[in-house]
Coordinates of C-alpha atoms and ligand atoms in Angstrom, one line a residue:
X233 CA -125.9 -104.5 -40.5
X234 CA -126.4 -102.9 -44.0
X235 CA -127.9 -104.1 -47.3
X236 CA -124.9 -105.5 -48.5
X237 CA -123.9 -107.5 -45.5
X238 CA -127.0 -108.6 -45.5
X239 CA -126.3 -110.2 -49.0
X240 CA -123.2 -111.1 -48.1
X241 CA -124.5 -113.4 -46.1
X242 CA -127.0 -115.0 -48.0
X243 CA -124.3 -115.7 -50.3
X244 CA -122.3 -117.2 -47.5
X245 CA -125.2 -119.2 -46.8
X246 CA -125.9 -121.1 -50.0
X247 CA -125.4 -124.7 -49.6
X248 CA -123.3 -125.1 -52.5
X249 CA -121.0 -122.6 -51.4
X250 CA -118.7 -125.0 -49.3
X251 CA -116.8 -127.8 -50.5
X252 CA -115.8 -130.7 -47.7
X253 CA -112.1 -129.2 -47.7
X254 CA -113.0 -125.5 -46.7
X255 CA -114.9 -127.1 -43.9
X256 CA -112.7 -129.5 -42.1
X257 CA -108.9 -129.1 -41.2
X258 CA -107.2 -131.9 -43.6
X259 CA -105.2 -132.3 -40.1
X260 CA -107.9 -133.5 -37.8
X261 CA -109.0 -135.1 -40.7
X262 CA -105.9 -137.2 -41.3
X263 CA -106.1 -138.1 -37.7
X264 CA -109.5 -139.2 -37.7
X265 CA -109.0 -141.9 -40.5
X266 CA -105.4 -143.1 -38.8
X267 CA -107.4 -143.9 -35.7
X268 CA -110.2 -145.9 -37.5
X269 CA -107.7 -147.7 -39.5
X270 CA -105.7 -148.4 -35.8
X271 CA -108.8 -149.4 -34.7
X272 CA -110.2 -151.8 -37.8
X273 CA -107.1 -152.2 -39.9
X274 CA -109.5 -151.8 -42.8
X275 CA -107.4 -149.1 -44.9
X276 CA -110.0 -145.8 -46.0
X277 CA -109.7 -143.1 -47.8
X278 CA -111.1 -139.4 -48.4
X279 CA -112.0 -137.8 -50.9
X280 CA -113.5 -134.6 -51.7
X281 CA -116.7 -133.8 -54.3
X282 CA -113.8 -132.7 -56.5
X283 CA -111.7 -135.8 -56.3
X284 CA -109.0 -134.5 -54.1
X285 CA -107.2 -136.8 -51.6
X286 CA -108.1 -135.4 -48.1
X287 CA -106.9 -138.3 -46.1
X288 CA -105.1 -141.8 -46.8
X289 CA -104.7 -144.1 -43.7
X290 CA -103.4 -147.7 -43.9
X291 CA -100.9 -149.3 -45.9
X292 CA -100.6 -151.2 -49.2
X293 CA -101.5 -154.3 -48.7
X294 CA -98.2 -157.3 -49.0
X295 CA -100.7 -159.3 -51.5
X296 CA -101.2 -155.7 -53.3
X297 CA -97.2 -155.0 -53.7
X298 CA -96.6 -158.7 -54.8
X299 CA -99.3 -158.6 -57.9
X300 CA -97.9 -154.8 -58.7
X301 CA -94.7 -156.8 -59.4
X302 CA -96.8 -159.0 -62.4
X303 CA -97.6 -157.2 -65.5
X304 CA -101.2 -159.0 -66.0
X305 CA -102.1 -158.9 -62.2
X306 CA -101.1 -155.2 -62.2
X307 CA -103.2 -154.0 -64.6
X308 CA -106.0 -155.6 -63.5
X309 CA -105.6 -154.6 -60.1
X310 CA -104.8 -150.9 -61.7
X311 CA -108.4 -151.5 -63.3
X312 CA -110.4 -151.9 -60.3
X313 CA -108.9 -149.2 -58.5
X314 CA -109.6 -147.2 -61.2
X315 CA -113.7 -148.3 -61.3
X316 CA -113.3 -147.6 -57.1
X317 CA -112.6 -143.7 -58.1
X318 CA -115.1 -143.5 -60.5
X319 CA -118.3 -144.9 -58.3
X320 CA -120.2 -142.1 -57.1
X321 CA -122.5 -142.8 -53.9
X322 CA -124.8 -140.0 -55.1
X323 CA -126.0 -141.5 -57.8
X324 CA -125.7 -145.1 -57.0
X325 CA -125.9 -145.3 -52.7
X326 CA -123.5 -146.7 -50.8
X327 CA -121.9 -149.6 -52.7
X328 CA -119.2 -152.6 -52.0
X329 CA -116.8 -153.3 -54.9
X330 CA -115.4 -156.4 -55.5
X331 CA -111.7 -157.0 -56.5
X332 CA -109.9 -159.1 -58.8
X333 CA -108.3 -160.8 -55.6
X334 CA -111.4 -161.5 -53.7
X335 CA -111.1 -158.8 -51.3
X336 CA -113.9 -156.1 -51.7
X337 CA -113.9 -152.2 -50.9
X338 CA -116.7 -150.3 -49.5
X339 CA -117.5 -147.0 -50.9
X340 CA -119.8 -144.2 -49.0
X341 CA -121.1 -141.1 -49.5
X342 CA -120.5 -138.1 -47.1
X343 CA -123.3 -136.0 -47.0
X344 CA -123.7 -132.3 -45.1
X345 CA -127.0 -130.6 -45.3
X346 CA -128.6 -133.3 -47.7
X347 CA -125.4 -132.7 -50.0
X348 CA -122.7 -134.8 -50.8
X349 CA -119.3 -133.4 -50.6
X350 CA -116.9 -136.4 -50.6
X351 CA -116.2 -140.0 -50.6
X352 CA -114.7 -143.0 -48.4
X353 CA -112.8 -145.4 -49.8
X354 CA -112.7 -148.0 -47.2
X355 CA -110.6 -151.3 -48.4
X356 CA -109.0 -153.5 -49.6
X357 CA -110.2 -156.2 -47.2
X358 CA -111.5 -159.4 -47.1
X359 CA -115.0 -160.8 -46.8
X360 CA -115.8 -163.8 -44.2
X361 CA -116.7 -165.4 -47.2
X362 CA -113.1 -165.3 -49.4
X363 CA -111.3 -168.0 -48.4
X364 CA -108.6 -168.5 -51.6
X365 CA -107.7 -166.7 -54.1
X366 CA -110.1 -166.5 -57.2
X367 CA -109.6 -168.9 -59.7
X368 CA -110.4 -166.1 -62.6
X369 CA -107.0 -164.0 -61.3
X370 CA -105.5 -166.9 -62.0
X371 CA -106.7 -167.4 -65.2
X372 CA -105.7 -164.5 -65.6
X373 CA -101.9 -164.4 -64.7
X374 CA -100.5 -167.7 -64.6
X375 CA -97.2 -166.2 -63.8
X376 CA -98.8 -166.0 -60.2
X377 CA -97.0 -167.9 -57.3
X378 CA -100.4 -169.7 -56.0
X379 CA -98.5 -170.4 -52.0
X380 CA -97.3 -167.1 -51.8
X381 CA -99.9 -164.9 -53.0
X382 CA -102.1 -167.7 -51.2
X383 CA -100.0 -167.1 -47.9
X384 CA -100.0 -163.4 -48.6
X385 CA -104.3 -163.5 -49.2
X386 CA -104.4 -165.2 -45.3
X387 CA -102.6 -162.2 -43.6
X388 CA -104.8 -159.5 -45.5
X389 CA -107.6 -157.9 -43.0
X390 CA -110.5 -159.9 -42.5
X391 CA -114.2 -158.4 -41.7
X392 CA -117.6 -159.0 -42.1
X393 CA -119.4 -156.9 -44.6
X394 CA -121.8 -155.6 -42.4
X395 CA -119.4 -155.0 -40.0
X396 CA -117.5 -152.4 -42.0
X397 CA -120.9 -151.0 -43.1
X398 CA -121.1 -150.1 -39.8
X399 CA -117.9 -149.2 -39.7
X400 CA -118.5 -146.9 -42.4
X401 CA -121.4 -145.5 -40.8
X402 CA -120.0 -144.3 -37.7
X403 CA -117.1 -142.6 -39.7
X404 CA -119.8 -140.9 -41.7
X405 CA -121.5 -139.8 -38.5
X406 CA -118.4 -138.7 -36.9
X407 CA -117.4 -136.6 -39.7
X408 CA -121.2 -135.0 -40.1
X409 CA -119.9 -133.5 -36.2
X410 CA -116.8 -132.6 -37.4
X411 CA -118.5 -130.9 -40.5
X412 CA -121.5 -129.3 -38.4
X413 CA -118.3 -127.1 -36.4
X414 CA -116.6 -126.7 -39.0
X415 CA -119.7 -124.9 -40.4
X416 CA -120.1 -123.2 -37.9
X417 CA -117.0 -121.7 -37.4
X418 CA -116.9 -120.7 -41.4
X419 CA -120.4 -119.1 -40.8
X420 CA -119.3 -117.5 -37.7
X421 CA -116.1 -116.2 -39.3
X422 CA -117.6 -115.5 -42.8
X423 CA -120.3 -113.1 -40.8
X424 CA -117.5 -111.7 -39.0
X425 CA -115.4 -110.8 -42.3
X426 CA -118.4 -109.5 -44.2
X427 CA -119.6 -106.8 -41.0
X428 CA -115.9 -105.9 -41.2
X429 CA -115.8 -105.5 -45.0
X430 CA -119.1 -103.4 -44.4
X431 CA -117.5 -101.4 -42.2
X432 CA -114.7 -100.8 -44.1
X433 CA -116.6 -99.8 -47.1
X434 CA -119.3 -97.2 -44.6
X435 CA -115.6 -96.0 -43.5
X436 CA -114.4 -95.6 -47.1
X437 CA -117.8 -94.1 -48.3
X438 CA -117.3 -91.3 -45.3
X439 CA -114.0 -90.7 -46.3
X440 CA -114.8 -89.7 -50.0
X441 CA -117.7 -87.4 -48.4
X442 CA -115.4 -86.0 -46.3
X443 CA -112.4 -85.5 -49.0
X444 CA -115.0 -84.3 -51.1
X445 CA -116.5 -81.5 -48.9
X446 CA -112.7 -80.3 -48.2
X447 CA -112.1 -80.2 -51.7
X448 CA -115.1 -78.3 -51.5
X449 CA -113.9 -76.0 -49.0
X450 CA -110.3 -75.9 -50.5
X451 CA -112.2 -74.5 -53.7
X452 CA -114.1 -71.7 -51.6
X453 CA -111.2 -70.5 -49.7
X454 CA -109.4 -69.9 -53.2
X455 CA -112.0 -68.1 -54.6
X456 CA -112.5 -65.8 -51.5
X457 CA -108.9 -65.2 -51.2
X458 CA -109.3 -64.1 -55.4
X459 CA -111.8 -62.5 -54.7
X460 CA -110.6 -60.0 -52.0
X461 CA -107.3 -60.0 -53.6
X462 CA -109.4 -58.5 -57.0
X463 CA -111.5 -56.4 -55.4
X464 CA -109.2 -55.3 -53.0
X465 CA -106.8 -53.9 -56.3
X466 CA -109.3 -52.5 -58.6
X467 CA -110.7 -50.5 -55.1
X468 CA -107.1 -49.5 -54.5
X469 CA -106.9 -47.3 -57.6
X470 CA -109.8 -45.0 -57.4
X471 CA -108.6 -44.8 -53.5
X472 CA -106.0 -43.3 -54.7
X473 CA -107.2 -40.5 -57.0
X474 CA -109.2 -39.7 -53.8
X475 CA -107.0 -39.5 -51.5
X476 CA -104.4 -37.5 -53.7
X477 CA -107.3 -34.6 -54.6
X478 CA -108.8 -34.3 -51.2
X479 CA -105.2 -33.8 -50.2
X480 CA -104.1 -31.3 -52.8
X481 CA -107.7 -29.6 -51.6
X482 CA -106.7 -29.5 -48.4
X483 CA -102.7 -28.0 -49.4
X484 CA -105.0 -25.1 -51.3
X485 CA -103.9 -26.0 -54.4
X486 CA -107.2 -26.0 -56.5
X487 CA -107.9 -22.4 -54.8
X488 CA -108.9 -21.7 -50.9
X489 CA -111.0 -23.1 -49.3
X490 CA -113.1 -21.8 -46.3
X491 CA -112.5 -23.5 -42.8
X492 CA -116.0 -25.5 -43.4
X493 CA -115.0 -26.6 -46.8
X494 CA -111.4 -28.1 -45.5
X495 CA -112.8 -29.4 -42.9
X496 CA -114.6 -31.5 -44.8
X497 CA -112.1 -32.1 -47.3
X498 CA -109.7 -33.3 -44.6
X499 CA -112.3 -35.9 -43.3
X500 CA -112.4 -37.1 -47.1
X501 CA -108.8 -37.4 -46.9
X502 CA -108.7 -39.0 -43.4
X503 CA -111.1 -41.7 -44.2
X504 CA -109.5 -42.4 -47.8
X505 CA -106.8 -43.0 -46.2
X506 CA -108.5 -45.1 -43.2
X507 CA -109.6 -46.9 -46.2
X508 CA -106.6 -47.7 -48.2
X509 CA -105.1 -49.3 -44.7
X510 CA -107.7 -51.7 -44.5
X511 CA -107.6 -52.5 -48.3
X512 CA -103.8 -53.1 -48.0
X513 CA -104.4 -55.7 -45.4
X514 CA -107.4 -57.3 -47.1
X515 CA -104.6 -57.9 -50.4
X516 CA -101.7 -58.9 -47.1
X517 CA -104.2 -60.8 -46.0
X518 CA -105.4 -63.1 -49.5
X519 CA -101.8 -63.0 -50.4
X520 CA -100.7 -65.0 -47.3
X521 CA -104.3 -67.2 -47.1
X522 CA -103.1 -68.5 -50.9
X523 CA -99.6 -68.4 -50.6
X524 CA -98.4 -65.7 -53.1
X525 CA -96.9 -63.5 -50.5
X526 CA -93.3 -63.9 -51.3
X527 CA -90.9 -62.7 -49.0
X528 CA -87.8 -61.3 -49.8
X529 CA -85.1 -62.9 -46.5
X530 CA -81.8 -61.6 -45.9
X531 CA -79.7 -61.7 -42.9
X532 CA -80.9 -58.6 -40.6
X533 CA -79.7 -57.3 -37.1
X534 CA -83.0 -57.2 -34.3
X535 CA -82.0 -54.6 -32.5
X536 CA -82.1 -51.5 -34.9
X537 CA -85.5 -53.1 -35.9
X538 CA -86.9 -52.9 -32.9
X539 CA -85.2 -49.2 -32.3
X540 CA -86.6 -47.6 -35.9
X541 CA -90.3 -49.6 -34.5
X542 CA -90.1 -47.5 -31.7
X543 CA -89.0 -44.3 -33.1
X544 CA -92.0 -44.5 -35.4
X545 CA -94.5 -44.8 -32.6
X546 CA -93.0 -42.4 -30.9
X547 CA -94.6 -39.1 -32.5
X548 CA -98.1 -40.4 -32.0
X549 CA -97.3 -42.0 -28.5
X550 CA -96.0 -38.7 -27.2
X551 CA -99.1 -36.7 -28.3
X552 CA -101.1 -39.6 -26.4
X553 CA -99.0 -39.0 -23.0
X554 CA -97.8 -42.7 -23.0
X555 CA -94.1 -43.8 -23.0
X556 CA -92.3 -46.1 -24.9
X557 CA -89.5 -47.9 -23.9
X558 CA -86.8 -50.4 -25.6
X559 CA -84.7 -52.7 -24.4
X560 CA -82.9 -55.2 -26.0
X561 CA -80.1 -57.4 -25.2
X562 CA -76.7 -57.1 -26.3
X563 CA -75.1 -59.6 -28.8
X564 CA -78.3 -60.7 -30.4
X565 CA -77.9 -63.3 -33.4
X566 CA -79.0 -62.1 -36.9
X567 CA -82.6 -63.4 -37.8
X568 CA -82.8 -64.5 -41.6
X569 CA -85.8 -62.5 -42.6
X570 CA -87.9 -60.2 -44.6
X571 CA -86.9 -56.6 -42.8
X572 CA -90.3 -55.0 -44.6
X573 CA -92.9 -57.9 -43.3
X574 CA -91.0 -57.7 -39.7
X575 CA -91.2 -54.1 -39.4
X576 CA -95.0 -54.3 -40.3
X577 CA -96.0 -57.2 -37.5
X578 CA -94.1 -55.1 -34.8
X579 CA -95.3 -51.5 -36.0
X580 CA -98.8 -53.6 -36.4
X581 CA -98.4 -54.6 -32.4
X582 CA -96.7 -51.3 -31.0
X583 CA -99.6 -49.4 -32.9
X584 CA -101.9 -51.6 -30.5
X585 CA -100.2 -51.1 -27.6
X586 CA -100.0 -47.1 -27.9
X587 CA -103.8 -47.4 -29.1
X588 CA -105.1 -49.7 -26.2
X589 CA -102.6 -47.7 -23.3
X590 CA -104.2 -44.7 -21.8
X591 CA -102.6 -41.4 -21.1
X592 CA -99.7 -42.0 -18.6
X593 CA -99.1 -45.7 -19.1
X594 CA -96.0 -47.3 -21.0
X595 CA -94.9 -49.4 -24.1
X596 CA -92.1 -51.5 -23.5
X597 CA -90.2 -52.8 -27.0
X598 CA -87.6 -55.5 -26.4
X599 CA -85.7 -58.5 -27.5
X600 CA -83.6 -60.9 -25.9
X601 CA -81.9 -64.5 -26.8
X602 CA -84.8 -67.5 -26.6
X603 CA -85.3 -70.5 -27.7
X604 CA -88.1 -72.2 -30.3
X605 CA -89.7 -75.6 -30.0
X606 CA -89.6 -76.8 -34.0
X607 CA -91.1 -80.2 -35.0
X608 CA -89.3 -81.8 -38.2
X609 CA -90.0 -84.7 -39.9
X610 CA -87.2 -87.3 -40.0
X611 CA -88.4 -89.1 -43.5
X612 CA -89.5 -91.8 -41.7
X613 CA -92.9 -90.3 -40.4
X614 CA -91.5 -89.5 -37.1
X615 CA -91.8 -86.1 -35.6
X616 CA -88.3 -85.0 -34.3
X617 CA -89.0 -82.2 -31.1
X618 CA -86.0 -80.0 -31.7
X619 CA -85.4 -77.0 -30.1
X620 CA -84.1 -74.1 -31.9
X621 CA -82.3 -70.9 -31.0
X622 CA -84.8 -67.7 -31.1
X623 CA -84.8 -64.3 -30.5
X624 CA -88.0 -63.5 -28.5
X625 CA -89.6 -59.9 -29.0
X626 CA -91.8 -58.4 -26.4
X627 CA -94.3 -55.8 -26.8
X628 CA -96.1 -54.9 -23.7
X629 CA -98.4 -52.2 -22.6
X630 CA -99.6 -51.0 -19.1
X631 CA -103.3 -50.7 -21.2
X632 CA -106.9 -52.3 -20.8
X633 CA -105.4 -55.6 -21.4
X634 CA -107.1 -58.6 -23.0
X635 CA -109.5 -61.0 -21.1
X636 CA -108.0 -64.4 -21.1
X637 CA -110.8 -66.1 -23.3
X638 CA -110.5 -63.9 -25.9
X639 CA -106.5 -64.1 -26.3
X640 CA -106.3 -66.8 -29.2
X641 CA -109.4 -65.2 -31.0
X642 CA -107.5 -61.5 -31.3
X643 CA -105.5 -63.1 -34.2
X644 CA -108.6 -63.6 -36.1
X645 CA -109.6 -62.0 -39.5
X646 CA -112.1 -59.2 -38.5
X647 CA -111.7 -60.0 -35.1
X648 CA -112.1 -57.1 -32.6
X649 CA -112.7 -57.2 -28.3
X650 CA -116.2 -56.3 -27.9
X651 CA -115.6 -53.7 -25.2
X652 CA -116.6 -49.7 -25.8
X653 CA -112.6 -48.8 -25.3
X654 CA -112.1 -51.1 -28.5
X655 CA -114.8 -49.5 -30.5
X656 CA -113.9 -46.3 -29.4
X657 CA -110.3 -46.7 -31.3
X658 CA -111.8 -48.0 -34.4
X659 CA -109.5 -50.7 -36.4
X660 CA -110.3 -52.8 -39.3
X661 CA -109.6 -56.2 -36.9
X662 CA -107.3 -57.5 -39.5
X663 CA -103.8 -56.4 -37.9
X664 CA -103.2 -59.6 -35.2
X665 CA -104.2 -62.1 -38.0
X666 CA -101.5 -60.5 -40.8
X667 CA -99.1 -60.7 -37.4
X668 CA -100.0 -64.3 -37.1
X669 CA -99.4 -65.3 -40.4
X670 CA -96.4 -63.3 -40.8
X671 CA -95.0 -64.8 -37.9
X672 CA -95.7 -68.1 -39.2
X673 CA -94.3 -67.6 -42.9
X674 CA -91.0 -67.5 -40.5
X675 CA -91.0 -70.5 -38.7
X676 CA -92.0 -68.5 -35.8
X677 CA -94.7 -68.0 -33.1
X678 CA -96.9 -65.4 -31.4
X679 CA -98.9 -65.9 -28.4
X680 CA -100.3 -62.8 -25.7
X681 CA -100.3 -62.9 -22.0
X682 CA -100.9 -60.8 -18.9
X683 CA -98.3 -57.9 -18.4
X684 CA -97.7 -59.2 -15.1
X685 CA -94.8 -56.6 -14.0
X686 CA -97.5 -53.8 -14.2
X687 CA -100.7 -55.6 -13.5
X688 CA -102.1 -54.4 -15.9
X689 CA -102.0 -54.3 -19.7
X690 CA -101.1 -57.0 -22.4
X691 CA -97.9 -58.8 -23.8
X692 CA -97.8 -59.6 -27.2
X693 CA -94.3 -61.9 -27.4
X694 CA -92.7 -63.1 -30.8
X695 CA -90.2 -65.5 -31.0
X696 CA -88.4 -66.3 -34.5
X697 CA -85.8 -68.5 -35.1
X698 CA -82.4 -67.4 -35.8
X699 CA -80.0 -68.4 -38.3
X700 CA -78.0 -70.9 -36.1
X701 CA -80.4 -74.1 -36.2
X702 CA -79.8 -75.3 -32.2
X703 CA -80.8 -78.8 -31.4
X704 CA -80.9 -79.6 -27.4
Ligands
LIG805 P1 -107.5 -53.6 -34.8 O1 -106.5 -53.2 -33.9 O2 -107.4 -53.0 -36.1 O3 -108.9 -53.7 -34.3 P2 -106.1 -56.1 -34.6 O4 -106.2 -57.4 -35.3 O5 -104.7 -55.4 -34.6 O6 -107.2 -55.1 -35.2 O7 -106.6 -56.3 -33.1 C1 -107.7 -57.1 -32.9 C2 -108.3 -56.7 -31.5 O8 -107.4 -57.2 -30.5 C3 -108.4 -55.3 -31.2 O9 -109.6 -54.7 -31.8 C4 -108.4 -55.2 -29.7 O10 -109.7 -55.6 -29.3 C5 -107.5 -56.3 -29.4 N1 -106.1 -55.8 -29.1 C6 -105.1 -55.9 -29.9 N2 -104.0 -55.4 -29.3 C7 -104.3 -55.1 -28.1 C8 -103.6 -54.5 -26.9 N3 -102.3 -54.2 -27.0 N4 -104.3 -54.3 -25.8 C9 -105.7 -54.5 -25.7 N5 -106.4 -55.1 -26.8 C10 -105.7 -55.3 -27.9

């Protein structure tokens, strides 16, 4: 338990915390007195330190309600009652009252833990000793009847004084139970609500840290993507300049060159232009990490996209010895896309495929009707699985394939298969994870497998949803 549980406690803990009503249930309570009165017919009260009523058994006495009826009686009787409330045990014991009708009432402290938190009232009853009525009331009030309040005074309860000490006594001790488990229970509960509230607050504490330190990371993130997104710009320009000499160099425009000299040139050019490819994905790259990649969607047709893919690869796929293939499935339904951003994930994955096939294997492009798993919120928290129609795009290869624990890491930033055939074809690792988040800025998904047709090779397979929203 921690420091401030700890106090907590100690707070619960201090006597003068409780009063005699957080303590006992005013139920049991009320039960309690019913049964002594049953018992004794002496009427008792509780009262709290406070002065609130916690239980009233018995009834008003007949003798009571008659003098209530008479003005001087009343008030008088109004008087003592008054005195009763007023006497406290603590500062003057336990103490028997007399009234102006003879009968007495017995007052007692209830004490807990060498504190007193309440009262009992017990009375209106008569001593062995009262006999008649005295002759003061009727001094008093001569408008009082003498037979009938006399006849009235002879059925009030009659007990010894001692006896309802005792009385008293064992009420007091019964109650000091009743108090000890009612203690115990508040302790026990009290304990119980201050570990929680501890808990709660070590919970709440971790929380901040936690919200803090992703702000934290939030902030870092931002400033990396800004900071490739500057660099990557002001790197750009000067790329250029280079790129568009050592080419004009190479064309013989600035003069000839020996073989030697455009040799080299050609290498400046190769490399500057090796260069500007990885700086373009670095800005693709911070652009879709911060969210400023905006993508310009119209409706567009898969097939010739996949078609003007292949054609492209084509040139350098031929001079490899590797064959590409397309297929796609007639009657496909228009995707509502950004044509530029599609071309470059699947020119991004056919690229691959040529790169990673050797001499005499095959590229297959193709595209046929699929369907999407989407999750949409309903408004009320709830996830609605809803499954929309796709169109699912399939590059595979009959290449060196991709071991199976590496397949979700390929889509990395940076990321490259640590195998010599990778190295050997160089690449900036940055292709599969502008795929990925391409893909994704369309509601779609991209996963590799095996190319299990050819046993060998990978499949890279796209799926984006198409315009008609399909819910099964
Ligand atoms: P790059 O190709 O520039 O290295 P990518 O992000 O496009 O970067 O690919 C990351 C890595 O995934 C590659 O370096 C390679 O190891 C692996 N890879 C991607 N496509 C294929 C493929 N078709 N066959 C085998 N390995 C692949």
């Amino acid at each position: 338990m921690g420091v401030s549980a700890e106090k907590s406690l100690e707070e619960l803990t201090m006597r003068d915390r409780f009063a005699l009503e957080d303590l006992v249930d005013r139920e049991a309570l009320g039960e309690l007195s019913e049964g002594f009165y049953k018992l004794f017919r002496v009427p008792l009260r509780i009262f709290s330190e406070s002065g609130l009523l916690l239980a009233d058994a018995g009834e008003t006495h007949r003798l009571y309600t008659y003098l209530a009826t008479l003005k001087k009686s009343s008030s008088a009787v109004q008087e003592v009652v008054a005195m009763v409330k007023t006497i406290d045990p603590k500062l003057q014991g336990d103490v028997t009252y007399p009234c102006v009708t003879g009968a007495v009432y017995r007052i007692v402290g209830v004490t807990y833990d060498r504190r007193q938190l309440g009262r009992i009232i017990l009375g209106p009853f008569l001593p062995h000793s009262v006999h008649d009525l005295p002759a003061s009331l009727l001094d008093l009030d001569p408008e009082i009847e003498l037979p009938k309040a006399r006849d009235l005074l002879a059925e009030m309860p009659r007990a010894r004084e001692e006896t309802v000490a005792e009385i008293a006594q064992h009420l007091v001790r019964t109650l000091d139970l009743i108090l000890f488990s009612g203690h115990r229970a508040l302790l026990a509960s009290s304990m119980h609500l201050a570990s929680v509230q501890e808990s709660f607050k070590e919970l709440q504490e971790k929380n901040e840290k936690l919200q803090h330190a992703v702000d934290r990371l939030k902030e870092l993130d931002r400033l990396k993507s800004n900071f490739l997104a500057t660099v990557s710009h002001e790197l750009r320009t000067p790329l250029t300049s280079i790129i568009g000499y050592s080419e004009m160099l190479v064309e013989g425009m600035a003069g000839d060159l020996n073989l030697e000299q455009r040799d080299f040139v050609r290498t400046i050019y190769e490399k500057g232009e090796q260069l500007l490819r990885l700086i373009k994905g670095l800005l693709d790259l911070s652009k879709l990490e911060s969210g400023t990649m905006s993508l310009s969607k119209s409706y567009i047709d898969a097939a010739p996209l996949v078609r003007d893919v292949a054609q492209t690869v084509t040139p350098v796929a031929r001079k490899k010895g590797v064959q590409i293939v397309v297929q796609t499935e007639p009657g496909l339904p228009e995707l509502w896309a950004d044509a530029a951003r599609l071309r470059q994930v699947f020119l991004n994955l056919a690229d691959n495929a040529v790169k990673f096939t050797p001499t005499g294997g095959s590229v297959t492009l193709s595209a046929q009707i699929s369907s999407l798993e989407s999750g949409a919120e309903d408004g009320s928290g709830l996830v609605l699985l809803a499954r929309r129609a796709a169109i699912e795009f399939r590059v595979s290869d009959t290449g060196i394939g991709i071991p199976e624990s590496e397949r979700e890491r390929v889509f990395d930033a940076f990321y490259q298969v640590d195998s010599s055939s990778t190295r050997e074809q160089g690449g900036t690792g940055l292709g599969l994870s502008i795929v990925r988040r391409l893909v994704d800025a369309h509601g779609g998904a991209v996963h590799v497998e095996d190319n299990r047709r050819s046993g060998s090779g990978s499949v890279f397979v796209v799926r984006l949803p198409c315009r008609r929203a399909t819910v099964f």
